[in-house]
XYZ file of N, CA, C and O in Angstrom:
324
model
N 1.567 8.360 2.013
C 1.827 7.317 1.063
C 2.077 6.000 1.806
O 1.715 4.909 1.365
N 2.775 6.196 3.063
C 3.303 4.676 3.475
C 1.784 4.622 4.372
O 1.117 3.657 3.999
N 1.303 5.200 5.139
C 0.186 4.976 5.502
C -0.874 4.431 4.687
O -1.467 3.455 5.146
N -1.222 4.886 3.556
C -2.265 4.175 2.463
C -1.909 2.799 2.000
O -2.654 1.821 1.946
N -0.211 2.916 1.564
C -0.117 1.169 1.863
C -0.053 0.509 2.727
O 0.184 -0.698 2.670
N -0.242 1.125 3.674
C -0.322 -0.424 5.146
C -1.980 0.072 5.418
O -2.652 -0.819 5.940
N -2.424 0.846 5.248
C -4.171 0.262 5.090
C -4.498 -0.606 4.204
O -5.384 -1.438 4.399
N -3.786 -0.511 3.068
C -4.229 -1.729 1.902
C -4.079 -2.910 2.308
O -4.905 -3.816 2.415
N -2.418 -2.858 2.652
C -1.985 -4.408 3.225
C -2.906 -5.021 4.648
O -3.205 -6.215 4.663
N -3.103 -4.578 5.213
C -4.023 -4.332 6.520
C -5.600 -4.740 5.866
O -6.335 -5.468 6.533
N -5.942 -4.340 4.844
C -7.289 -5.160 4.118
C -8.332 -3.975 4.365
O -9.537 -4.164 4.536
N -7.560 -2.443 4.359
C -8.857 -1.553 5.018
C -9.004 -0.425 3.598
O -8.268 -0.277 2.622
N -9.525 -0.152 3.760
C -9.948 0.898 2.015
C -10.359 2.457 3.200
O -11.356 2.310 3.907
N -9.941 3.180 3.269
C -10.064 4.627 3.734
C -10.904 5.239 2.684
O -10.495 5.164 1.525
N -12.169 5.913 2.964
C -13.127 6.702 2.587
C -12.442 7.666 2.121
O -12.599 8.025 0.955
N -11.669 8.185 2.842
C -10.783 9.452 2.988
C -9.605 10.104 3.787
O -9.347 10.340 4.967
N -9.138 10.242 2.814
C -7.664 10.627 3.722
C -7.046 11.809 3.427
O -6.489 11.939 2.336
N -7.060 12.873 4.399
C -6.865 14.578 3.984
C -5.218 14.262 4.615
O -4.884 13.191 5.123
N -4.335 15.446 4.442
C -3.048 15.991 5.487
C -2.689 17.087 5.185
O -2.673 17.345 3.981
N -2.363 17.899 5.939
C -1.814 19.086 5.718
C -0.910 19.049 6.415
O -1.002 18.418 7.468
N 0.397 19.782 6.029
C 1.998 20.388 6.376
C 1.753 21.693 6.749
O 1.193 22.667 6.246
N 2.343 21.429 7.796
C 3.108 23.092 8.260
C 4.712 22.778 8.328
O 5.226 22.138 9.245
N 5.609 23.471 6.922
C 6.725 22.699 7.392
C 7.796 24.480 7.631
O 7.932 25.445 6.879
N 8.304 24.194 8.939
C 9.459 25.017 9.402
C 10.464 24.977 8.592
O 10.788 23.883 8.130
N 11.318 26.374 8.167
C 12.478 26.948 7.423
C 13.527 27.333 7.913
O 13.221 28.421 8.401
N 14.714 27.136 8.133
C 15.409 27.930 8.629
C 16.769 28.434 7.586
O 17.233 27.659 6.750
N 17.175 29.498 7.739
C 18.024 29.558 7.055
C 19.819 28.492 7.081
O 20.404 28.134 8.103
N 20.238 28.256 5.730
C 21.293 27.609 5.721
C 22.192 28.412 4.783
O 21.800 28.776 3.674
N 23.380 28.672 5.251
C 24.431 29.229 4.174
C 23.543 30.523 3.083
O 23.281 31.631 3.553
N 23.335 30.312 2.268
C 22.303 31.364 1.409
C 21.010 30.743 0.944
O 20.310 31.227 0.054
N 20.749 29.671 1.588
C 19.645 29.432 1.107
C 18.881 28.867 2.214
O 19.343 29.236 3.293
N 17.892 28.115 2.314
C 16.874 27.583 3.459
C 17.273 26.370 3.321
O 17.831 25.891 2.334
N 16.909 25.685 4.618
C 16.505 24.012 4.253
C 15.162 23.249 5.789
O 15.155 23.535 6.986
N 14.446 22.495 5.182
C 13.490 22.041 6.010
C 13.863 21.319 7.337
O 14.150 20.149 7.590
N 13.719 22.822 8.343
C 13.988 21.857 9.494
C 13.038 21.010 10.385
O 13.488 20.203 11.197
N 11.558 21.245 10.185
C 10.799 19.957 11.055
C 9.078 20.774 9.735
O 8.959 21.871 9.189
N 8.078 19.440 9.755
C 7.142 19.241 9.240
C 6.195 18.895 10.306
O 6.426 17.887 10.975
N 4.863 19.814 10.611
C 4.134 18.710 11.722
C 2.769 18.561 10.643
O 2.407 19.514 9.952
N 2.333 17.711 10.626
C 1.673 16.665 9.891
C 0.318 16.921 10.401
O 0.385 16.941 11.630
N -1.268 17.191 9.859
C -2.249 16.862 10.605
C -2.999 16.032 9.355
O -3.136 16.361 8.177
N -3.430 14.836 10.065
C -4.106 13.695 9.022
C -5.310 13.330 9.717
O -5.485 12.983 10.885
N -6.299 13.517 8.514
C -7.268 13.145 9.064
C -8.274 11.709 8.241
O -8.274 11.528 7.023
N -8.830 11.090 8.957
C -9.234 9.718 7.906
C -10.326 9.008 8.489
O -10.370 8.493 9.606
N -11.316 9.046 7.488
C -12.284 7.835 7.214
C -12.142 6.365 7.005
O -12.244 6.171 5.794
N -12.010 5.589 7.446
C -11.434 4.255 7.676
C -12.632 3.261 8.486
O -12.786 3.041 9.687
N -13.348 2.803 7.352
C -14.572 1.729 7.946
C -13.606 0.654 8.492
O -12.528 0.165 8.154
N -14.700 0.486 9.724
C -14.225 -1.360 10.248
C -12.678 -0.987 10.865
O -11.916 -1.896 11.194
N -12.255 0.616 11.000
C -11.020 0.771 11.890
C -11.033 1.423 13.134
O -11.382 2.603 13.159
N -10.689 0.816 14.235
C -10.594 1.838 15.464
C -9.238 2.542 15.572
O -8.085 2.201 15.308
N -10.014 4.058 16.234
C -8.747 4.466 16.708
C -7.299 4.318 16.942
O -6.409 4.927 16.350
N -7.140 3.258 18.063
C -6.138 2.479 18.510
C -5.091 1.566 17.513
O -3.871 1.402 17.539
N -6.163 1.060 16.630
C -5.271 0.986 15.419
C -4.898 1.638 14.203
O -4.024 1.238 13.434
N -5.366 2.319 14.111
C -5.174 3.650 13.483
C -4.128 4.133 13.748
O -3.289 4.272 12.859
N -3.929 4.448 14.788
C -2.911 5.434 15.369
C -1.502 4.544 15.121
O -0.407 5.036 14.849
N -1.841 2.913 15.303
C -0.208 2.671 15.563
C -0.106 2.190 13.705
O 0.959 1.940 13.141
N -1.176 2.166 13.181
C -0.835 1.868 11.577
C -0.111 3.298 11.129
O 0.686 3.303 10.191
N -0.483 4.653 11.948
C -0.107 5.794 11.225
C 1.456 6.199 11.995
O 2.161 6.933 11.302
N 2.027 5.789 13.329
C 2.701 5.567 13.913
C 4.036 4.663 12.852
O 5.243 4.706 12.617
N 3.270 4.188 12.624
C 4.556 3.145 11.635
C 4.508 2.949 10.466
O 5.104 2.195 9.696
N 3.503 3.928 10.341
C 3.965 4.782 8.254
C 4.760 6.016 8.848
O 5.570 6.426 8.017
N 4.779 6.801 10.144
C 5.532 7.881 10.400
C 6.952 7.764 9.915
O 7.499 8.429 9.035
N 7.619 6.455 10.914
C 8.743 6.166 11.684
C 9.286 5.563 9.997
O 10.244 6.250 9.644
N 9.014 4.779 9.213
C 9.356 4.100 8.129
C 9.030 4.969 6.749
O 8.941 4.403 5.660
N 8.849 6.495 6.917
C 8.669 7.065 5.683
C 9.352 7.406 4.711
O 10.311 8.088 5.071
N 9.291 7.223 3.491
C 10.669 7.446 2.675
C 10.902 8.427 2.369
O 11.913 8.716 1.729
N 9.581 9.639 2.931
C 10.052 11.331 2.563
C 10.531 11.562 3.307
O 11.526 12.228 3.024
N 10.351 11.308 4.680
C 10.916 12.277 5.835
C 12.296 11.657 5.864
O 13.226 12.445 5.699
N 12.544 10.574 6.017
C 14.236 10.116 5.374
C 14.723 10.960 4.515
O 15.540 11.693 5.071
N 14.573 11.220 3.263
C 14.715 11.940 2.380
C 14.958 12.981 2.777
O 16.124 13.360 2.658
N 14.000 13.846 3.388
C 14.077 14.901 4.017
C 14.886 15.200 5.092
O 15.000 16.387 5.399
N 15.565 14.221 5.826
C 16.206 13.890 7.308
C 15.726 14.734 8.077
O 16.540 14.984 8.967
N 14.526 15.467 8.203
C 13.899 16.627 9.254
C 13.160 15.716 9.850
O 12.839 14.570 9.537
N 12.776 16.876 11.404
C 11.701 16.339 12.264
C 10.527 16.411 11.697
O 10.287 17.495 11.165
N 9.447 15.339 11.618
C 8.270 15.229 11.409
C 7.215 14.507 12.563
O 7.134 13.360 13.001
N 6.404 15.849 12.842
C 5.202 15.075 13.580
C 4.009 14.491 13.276
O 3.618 14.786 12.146
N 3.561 14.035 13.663
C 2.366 13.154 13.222
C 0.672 13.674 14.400
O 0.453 13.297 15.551
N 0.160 14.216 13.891
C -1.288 14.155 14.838
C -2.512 13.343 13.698
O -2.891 13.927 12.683
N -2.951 12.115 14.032
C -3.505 11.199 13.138
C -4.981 10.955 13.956
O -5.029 10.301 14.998
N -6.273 11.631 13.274
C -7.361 10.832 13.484
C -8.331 10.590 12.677
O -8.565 11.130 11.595
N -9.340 9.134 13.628
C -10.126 8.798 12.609
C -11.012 9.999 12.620
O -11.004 10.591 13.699
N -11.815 10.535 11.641
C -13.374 11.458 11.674
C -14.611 10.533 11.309
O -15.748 11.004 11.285
């Protein structure tokens, strides 16, 4: 989500943008809670290189309002296809 708006703001329209979660469980008291998410995103992005890519997806990581939410570790592996 924060990634799609800083492609917008950024002036770039993504063809496509997949992600999948693998998110880790561990137990808490009687129930679970999310201890880390690693992230694989993948994206079509005309007129974008790599290099910026990475630090546009870099700083939708670091500024996300789920993984706050979530206060777990989240990784990020981000490329263009």
């Amino acid at each position: 989500m924060a990634l799609a708006f800083g492609l917008q703001a950024g002036g770039y329209t993504p063809t496509e943008l997949t992600t999948e979660a693998a998110v880790t469980l561990e137990a808490e008291g009687q129930g679970f809670r999310i201890k880390s998410s690693a992230l694989t995103l993948r994206a079509q992005v005309p007129n974008l290189d790599q290099a910026a890519f990475t630090r546009m997806a870099s700083d939708a990581e670091k500024n996300c309002p789920v993984s706050k939410v979530l206060n777990a570790t989240i990784t990020l592996d981000a490329k263009l296809i």
